[in-house]
PDB file of C-alpha atoms in Angstrom:
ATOM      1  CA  UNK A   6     -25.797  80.474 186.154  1.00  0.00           C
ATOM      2  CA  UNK A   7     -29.148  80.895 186.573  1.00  0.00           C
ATOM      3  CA  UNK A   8     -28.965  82.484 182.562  1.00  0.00           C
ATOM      4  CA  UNK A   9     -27.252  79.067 181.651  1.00  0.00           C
ATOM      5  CA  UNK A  10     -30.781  77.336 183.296  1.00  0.00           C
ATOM      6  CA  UNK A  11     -33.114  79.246 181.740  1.00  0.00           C
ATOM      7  CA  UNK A  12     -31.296  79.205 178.190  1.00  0.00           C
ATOM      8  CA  UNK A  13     -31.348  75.051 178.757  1.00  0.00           C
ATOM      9  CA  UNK A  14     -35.347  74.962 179.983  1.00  0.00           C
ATOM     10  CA  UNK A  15     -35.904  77.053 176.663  1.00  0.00           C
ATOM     11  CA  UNK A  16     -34.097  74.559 174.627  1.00  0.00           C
ATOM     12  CA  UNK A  17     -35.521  71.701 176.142  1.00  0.00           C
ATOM     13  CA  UNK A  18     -38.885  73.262 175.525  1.00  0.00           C
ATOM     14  CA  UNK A  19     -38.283  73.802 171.669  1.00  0.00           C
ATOM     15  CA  UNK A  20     -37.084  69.865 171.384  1.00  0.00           C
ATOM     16  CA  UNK A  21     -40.252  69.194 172.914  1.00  0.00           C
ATOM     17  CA  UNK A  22     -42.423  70.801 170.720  1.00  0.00           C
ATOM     18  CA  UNK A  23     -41.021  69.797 167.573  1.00  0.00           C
ATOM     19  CA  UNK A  24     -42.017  67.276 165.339  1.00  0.00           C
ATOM     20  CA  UNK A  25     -40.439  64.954 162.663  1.00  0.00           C
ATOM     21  CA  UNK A  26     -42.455  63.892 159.270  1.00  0.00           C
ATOM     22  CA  UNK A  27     -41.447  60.861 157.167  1.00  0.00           C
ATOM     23  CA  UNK A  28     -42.731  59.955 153.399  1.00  0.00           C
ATOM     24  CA  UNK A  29     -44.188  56.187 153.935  1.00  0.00           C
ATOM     25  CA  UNK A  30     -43.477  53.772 151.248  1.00  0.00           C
ATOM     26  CA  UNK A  31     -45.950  51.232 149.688  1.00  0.00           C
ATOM     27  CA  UNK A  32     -44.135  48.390 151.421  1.00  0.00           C
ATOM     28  CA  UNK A  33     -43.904  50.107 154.725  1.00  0.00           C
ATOM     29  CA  UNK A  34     -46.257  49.004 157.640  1.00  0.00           C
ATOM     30  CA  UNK A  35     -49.400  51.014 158.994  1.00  0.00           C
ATOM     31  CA  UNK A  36     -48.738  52.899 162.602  1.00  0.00           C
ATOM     32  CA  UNK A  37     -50.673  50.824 165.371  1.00  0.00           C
ATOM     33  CA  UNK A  38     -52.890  53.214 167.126  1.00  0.00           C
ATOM     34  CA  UNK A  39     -51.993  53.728 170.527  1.00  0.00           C
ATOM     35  CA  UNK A  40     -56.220  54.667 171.966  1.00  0.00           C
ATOM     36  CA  UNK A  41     -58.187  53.847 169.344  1.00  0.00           C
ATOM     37  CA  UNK A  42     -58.392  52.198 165.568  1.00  0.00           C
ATOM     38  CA  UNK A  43     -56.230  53.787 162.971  1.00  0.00           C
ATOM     39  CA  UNK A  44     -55.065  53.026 158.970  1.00  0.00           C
ATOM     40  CA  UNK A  45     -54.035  49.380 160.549  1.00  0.00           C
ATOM     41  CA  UNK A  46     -57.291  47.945 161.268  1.00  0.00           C
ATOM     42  CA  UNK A  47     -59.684  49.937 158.867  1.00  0.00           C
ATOM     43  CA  UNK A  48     -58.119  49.117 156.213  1.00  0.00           C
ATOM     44  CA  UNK A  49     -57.143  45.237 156.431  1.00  0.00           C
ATOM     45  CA  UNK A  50     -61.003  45.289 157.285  1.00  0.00           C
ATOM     46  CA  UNK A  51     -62.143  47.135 153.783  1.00  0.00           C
ATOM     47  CA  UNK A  52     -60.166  45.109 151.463  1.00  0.00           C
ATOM     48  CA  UNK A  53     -61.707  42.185 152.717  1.00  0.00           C
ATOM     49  CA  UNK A  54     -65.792  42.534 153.757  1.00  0.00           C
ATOM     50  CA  UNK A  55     -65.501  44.066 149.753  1.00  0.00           C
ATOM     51  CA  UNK A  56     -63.818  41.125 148.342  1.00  0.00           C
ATOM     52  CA  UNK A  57     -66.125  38.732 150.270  1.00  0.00           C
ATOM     53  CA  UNK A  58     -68.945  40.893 149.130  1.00  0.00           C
ATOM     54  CA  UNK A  59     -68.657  41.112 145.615  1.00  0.00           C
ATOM     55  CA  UNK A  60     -67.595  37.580 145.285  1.00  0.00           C
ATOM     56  CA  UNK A  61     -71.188  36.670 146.352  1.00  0.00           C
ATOM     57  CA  UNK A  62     -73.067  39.030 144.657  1.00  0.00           C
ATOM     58  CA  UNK A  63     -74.585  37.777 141.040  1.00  0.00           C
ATOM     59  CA  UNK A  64     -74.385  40.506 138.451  1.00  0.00           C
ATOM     60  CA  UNK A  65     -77.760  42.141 136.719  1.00  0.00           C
ATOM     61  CA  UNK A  66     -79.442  39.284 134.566  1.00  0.00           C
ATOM     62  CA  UNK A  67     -82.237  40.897 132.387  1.00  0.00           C
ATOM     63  CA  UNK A  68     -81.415  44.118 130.288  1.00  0.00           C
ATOM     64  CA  UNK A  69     -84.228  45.835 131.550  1.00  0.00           C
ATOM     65  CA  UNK A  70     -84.096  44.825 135.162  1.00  0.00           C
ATOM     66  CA  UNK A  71     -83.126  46.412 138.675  1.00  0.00           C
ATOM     67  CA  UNK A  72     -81.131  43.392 139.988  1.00  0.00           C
ATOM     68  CA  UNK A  73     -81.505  39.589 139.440  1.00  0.00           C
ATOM     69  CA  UNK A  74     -81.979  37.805 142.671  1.00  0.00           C
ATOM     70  CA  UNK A  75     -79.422  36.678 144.674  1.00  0.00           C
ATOM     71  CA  UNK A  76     -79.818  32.886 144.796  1.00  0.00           C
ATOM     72  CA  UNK A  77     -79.780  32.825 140.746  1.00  0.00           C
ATOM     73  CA  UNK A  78     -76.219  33.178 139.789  1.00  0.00           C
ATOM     74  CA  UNK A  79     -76.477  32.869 136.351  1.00  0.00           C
ATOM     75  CA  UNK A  80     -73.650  30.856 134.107  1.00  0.00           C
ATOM     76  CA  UNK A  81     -70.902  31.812 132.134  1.00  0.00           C
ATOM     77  CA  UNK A  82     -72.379  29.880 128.524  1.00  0.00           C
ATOM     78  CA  UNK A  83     -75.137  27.635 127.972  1.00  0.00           C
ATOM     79  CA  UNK A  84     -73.226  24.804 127.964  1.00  0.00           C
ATOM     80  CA  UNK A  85     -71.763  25.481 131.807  1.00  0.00           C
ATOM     81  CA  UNK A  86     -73.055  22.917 134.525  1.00  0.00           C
ATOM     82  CA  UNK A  87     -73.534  24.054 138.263  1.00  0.00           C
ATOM     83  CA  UNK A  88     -71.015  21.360 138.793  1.00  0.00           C
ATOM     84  CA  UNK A  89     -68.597  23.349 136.588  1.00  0.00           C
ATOM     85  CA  UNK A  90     -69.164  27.103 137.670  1.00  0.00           C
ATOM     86  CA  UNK A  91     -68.203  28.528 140.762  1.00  0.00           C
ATOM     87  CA  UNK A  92     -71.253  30.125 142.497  1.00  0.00           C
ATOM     88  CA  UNK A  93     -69.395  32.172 144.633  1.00  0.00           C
ATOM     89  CA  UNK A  94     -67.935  34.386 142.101  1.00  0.00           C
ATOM     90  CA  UNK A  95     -70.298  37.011 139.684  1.00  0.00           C
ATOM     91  CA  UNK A  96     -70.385  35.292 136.431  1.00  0.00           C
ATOM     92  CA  UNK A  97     -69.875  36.786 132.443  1.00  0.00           C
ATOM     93  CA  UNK A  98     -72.872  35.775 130.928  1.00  0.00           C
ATOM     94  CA  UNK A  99     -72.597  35.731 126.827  1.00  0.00           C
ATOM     95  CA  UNK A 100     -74.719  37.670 125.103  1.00  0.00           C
ATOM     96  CA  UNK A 101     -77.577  35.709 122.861  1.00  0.00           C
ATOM     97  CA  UNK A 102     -78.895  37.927 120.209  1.00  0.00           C
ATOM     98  CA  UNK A 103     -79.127  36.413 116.898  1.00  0.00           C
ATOM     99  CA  UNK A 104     -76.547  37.385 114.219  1.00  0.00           C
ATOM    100  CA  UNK A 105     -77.457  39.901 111.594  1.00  0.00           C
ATOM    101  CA  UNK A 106     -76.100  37.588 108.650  1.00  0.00           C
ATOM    102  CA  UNK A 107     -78.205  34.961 110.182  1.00  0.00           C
ATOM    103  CA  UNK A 108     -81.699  33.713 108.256  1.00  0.00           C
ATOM    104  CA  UNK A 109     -84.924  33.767 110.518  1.00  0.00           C
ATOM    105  CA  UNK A 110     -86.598  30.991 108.129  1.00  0.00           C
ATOM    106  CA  UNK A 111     -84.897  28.307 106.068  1.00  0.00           C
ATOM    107  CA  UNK A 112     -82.594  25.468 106.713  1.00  0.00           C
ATOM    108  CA  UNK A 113     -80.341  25.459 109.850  1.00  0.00           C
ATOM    109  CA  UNK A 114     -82.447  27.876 111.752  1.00  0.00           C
ATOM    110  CA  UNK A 115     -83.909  24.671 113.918  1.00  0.00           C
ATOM    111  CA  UNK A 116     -80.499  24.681 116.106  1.00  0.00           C
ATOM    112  CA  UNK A 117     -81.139  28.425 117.561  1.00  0.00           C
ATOM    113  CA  UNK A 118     -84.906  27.887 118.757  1.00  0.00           C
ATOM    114  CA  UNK A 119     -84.237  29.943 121.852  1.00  0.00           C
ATOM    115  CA  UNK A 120     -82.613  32.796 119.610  1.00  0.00           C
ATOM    116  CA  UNK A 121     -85.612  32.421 117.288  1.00  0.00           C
ATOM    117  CA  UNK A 122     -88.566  33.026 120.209  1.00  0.00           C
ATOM    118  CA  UNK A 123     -89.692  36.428 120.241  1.00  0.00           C
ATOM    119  CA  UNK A 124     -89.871  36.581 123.881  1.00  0.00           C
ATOM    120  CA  UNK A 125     -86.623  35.697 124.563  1.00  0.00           C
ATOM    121  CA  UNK A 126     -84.068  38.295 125.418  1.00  0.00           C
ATOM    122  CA  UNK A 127     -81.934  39.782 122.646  1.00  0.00           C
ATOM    123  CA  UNK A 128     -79.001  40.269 125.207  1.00  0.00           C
ATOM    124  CA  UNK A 129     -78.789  38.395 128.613  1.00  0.00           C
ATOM    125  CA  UNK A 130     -76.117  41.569 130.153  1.00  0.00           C
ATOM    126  CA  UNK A 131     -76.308  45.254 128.876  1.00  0.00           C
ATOM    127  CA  UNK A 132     -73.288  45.863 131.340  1.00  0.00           C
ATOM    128  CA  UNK A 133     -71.958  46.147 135.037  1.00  0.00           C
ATOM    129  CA  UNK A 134     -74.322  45.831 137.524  1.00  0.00           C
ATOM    130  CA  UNK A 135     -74.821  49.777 139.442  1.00  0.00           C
ATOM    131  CA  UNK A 136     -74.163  49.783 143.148  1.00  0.00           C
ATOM    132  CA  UNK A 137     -75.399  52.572 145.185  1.00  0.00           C
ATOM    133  CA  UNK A 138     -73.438  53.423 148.156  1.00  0.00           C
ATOM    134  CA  UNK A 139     -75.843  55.081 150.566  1.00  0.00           C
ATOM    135  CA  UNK A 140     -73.228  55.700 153.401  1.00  0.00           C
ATOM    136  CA  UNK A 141     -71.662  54.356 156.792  1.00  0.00           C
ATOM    137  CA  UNK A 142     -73.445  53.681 160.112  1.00  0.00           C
ATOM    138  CA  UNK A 143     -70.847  53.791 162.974  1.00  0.00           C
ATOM    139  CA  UNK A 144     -72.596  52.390 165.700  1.00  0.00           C
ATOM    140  CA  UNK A 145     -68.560  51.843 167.338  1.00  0.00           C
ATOM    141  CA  UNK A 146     -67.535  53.070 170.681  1.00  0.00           C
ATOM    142  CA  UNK A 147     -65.234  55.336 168.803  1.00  0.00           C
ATOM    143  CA  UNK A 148     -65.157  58.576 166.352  1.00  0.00           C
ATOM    144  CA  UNK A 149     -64.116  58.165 162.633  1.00  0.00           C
ATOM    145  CA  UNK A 150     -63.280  62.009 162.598  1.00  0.00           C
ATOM    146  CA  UNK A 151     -61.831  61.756 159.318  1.00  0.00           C
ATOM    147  CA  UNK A 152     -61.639  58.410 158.407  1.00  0.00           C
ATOM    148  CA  UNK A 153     -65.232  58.362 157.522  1.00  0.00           C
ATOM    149  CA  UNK A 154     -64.999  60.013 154.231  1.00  0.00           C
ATOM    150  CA  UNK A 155     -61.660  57.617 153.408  1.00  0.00           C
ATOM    151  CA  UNK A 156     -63.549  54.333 154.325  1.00  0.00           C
ATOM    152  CA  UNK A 157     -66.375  55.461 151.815  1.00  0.00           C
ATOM    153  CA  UNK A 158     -63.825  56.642 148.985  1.00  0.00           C
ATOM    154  CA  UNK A 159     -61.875  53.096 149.511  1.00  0.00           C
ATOM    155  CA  UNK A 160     -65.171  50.771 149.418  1.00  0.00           C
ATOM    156  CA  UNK A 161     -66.357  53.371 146.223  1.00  0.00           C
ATOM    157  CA  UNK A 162     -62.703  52.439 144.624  1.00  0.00           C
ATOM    158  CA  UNK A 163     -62.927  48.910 145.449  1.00  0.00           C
ATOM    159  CA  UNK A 164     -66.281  48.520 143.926  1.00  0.00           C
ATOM    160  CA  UNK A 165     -65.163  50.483 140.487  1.00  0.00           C
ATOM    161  CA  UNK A 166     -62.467  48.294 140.091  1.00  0.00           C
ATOM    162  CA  UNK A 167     -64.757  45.715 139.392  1.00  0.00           C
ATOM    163  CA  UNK A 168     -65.668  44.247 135.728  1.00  0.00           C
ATOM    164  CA  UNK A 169     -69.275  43.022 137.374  1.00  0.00           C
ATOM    165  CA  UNK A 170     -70.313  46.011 139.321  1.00  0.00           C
ATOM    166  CA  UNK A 171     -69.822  50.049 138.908  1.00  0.00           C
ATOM    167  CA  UNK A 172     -71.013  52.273 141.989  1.00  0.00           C
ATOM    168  CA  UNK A 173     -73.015  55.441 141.263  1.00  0.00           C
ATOM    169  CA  UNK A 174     -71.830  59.238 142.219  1.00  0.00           C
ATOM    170  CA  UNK A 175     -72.072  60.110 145.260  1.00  0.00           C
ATOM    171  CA  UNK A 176     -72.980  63.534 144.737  1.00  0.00           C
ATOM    172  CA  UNK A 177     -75.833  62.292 142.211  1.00  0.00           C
ATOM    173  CA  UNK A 178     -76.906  59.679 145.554  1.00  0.00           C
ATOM    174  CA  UNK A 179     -77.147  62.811 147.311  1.00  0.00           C
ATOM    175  CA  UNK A 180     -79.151  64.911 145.332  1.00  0.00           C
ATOM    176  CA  UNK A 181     -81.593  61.916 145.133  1.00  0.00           C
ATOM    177  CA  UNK A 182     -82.600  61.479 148.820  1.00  0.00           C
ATOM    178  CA  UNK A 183     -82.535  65.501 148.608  1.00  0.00           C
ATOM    179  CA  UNK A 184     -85.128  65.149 146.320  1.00  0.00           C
ATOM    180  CA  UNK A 185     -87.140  62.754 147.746  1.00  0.00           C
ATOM    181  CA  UNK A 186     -86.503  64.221 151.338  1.00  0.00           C
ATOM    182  CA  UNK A 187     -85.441  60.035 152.226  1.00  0.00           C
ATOM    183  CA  UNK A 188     -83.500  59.432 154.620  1.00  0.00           C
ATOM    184  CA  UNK A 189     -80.530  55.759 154.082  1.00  0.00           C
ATOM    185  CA  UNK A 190     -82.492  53.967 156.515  1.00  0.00           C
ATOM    186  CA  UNK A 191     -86.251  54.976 155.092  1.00  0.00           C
ATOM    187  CA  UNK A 192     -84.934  53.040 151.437  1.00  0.00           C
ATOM    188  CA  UNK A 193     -85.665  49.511 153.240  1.00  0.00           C
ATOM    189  CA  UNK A 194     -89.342  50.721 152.187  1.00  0.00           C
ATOM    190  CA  UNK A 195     -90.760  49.364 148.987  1.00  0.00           C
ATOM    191  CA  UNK A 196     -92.622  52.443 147.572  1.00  0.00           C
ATOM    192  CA  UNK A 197     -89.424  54.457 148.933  1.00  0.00           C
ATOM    193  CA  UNK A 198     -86.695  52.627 146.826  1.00  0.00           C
ATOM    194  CA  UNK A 199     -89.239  52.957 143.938  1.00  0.00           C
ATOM    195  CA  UNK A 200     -89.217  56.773 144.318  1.00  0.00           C
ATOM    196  CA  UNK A 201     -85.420  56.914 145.392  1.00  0.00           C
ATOM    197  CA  UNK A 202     -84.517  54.757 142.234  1.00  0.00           C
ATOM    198  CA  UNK A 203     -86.663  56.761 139.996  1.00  0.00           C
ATOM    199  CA  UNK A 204     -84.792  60.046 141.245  1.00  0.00           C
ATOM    200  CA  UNK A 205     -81.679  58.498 140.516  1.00  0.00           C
ATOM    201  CA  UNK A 206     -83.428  57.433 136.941  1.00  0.00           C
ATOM    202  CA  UNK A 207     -84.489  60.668 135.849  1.00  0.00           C
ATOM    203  CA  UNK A 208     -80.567  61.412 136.233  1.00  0.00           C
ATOM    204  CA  UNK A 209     -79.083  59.095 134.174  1.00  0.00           C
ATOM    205  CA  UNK A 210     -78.040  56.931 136.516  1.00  0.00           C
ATOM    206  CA  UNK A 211     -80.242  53.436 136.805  1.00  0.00           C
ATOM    207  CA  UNK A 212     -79.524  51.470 140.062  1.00  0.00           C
ATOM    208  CA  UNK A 213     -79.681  48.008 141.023  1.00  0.00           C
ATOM    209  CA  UNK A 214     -78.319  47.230 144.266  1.00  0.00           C
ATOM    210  CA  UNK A 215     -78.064  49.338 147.679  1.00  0.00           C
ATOM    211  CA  UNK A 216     -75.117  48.971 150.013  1.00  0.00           C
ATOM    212  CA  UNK A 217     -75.120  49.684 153.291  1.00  0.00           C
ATOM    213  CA  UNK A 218     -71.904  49.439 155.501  1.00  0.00           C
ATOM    214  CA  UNK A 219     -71.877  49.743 159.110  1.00  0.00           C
ATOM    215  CA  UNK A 220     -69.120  49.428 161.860  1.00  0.00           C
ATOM    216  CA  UNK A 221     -69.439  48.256 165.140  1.00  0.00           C
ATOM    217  CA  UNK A 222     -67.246  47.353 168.248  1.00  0.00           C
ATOM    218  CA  UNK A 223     -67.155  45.019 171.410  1.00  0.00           C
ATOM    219  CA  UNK A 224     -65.138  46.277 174.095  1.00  0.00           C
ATOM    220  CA  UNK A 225     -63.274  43.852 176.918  1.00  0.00           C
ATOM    221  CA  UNK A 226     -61.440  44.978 180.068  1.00  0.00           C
ATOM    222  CA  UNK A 227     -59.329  43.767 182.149  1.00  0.00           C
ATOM    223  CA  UNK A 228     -57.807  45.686 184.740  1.00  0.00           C
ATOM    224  CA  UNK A 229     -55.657  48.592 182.576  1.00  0.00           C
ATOM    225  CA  UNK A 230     -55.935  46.577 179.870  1.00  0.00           C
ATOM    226  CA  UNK A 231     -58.331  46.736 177.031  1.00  0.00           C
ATOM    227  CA  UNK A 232     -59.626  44.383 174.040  1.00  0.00           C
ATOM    228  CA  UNK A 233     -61.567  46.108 171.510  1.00  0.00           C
ATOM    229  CA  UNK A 234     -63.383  43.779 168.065  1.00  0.00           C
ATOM    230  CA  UNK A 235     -63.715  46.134 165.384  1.00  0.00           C
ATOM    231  CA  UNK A 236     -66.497  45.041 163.320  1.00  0.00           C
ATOM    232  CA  UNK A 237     -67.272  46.037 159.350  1.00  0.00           C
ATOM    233  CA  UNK A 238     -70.115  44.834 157.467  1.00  0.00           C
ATOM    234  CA  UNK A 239     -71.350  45.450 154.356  1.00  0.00           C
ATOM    235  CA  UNK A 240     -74.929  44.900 153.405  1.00  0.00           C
ATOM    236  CA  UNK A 241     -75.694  44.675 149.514  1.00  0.00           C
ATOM    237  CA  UNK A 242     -79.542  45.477 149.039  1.00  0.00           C
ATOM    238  CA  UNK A 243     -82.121  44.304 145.809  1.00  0.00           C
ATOM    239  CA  UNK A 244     -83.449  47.140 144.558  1.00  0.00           C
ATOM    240  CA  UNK A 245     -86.286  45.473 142.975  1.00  0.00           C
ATOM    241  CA  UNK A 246     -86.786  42.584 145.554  1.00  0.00           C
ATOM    242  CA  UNK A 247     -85.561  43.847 149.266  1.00  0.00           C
ATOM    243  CA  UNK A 248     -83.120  40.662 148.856  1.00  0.00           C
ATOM    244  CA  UNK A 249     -80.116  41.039 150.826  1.00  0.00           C
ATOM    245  CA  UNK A 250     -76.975  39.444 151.323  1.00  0.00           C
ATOM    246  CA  UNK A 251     -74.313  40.421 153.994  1.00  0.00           C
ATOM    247  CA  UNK A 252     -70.691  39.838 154.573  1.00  0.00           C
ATOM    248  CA  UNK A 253     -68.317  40.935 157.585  1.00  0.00           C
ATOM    249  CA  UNK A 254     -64.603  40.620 158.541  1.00  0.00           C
ATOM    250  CA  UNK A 255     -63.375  41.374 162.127  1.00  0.00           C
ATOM    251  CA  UNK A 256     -60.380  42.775 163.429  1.00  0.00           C
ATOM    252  CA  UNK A 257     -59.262  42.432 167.510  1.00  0.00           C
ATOM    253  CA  UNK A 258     -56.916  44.915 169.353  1.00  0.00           C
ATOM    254  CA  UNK A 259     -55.141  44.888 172.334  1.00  0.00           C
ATOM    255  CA  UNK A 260     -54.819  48.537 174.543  1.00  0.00           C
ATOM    256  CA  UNK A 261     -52.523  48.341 177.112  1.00  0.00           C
ATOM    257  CA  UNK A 262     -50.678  51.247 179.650  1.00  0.00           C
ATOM    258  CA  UNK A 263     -47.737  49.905 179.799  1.00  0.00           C
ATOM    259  CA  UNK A 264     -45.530  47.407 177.048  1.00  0.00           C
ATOM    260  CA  UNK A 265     -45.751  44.718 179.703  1.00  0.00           C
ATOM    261  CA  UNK A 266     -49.370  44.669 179.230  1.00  0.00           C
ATOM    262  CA  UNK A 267     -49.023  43.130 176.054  1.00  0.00           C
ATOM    263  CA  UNK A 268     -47.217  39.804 177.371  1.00  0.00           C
ATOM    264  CA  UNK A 269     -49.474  40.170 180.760  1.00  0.00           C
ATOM    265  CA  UNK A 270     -52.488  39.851 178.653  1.00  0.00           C
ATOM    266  CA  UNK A 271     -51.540  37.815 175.761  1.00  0.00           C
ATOM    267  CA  UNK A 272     -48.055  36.210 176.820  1.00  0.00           C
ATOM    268  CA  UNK A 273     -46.846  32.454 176.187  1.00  0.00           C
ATOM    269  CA  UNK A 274     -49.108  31.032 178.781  1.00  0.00           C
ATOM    270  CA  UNK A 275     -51.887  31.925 177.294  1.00  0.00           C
ATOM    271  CA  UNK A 276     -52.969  34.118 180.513  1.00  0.00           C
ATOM    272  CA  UNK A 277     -55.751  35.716 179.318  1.00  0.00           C
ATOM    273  CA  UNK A 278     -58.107  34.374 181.717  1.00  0.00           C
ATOM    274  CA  UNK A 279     -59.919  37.510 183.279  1.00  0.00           C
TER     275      UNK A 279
END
């Protein structure tokens, strides 16, 4: 008998410790953390501070610039109204440089007196606008552990996938504020961008915008149960200017001990009343 028990504790013991793994499809949902923010929240809240982000953010206007400033969005063609172009959204601009079949002198050359001025640009856009990703700031009341390193890789992604903007390595970022013994927060500096930017120049890599990202949390209790606003915003930098624009999104989460928490808390009367 007593063989039988201790036979049955041991196999109750090995279901115990064993655990199941499952392949996750595309279409199947993100696990809700249980105690803190997991693949459910961050990510919902990456896709769209970048979108927002990006969708404000003019591209590079002069070819030999570090970043145009924010509030001139420049327009598709010359023939494009403000009426007619959507600010929001980084605009294409056509390049004006004057064909090489094209006489400088003669008849004809009276419609292209911009093209004709030797001051004025040979080509309006030499190509993406470069974002530097310095990092994330959690300032949260939780640990990223490893999803700090994801969050950066899925903003980097995000930002490559645009036709207006390309990021910059983040090993080369690195070995930039090695060199220049900067630290993220110091670049907010003029004469420290300047140095950071010509570090990144001497590599290769020009740079016209900094982004920051930083996440942050407001916590609620009541009773056992928790409310927790997750917080991610992204703060796109002028390299040139100190120009800034910011966007955020927001995510709320319930934590509660027991499944009746849930309707307790946020149930059809609306009882959430402290």
């Amino acid at each position: 008998m007593l063989i039988a028990c201790g036979g049955g504790l041991l196999l109750i013991a090995g279901c115990a410790s064993h655990q199941y793994g499952k392949l996750l499809a595309n279409d199947d949902k993100d696990m809700v953390g249980s105690h803190e923010a997991g693949a459910a929240t961050w990510n919902p809240l990456v896709d769209s501070s970048v979108a927002q982000l990006l969708g404000r953010c003019p591209p590079v206007s002069p070819p030999t610039s570090m970043g145009a400033p924010f509030a001139e969005v420049p327009y598709a063609d010359a023939s494009a109204t403000p009426a007619a172009t959507d600010a929001g959204t980084p605009a294409k601009m056509a390049s004006h440089s004057v064909p090489g079949d094209l006489p400088l002198t003669g008849p004809g050359t009276e419609l292209l007196p911009d093209a004709l001025d030797p001051n004025y640009p040979t080509q309006l856009v030499t190509g993406p606008a470069r974002v530097c990703f310095i990092g994330i700031e959690n300032k949260s009341a939780e640990e990223l552990v490893d999803f700090k390193d994801q969050l950066y890789e899925r903003i980097d992604s995000q930002i490559n996938e645009s036709s207006s903007f390309r990021s910059i390595s983040r090993r080369l970022i690195d070995a930039a504020l090695i060199e220049t013994r900067l630290r993220p927060d110091s670049l907010f500096l003029p004469a420290n961008r300047a140095a950071f930017a010509a570090a990144l120049g001497r590599q290769g890599t020009p740079v016209d915008y900094l982004l920051y990202a930083t996440i942050t949390s407001g916590t609620t209790d009541r009773n056992k149960s928790t409310q927790r606003d997750y917080l991610l915003t992204l703060e796109m930098v002028n390299l040139e200017t100190g120009d800034y624009i910011k966007e955020s999104s927001k995510i709320r989460k319930g934590y509660h001990k027991t499944r009746a928490g849930n309707w307790w808390n946020f149930g059809i009367f609306d009882q959430a009343d402290g």
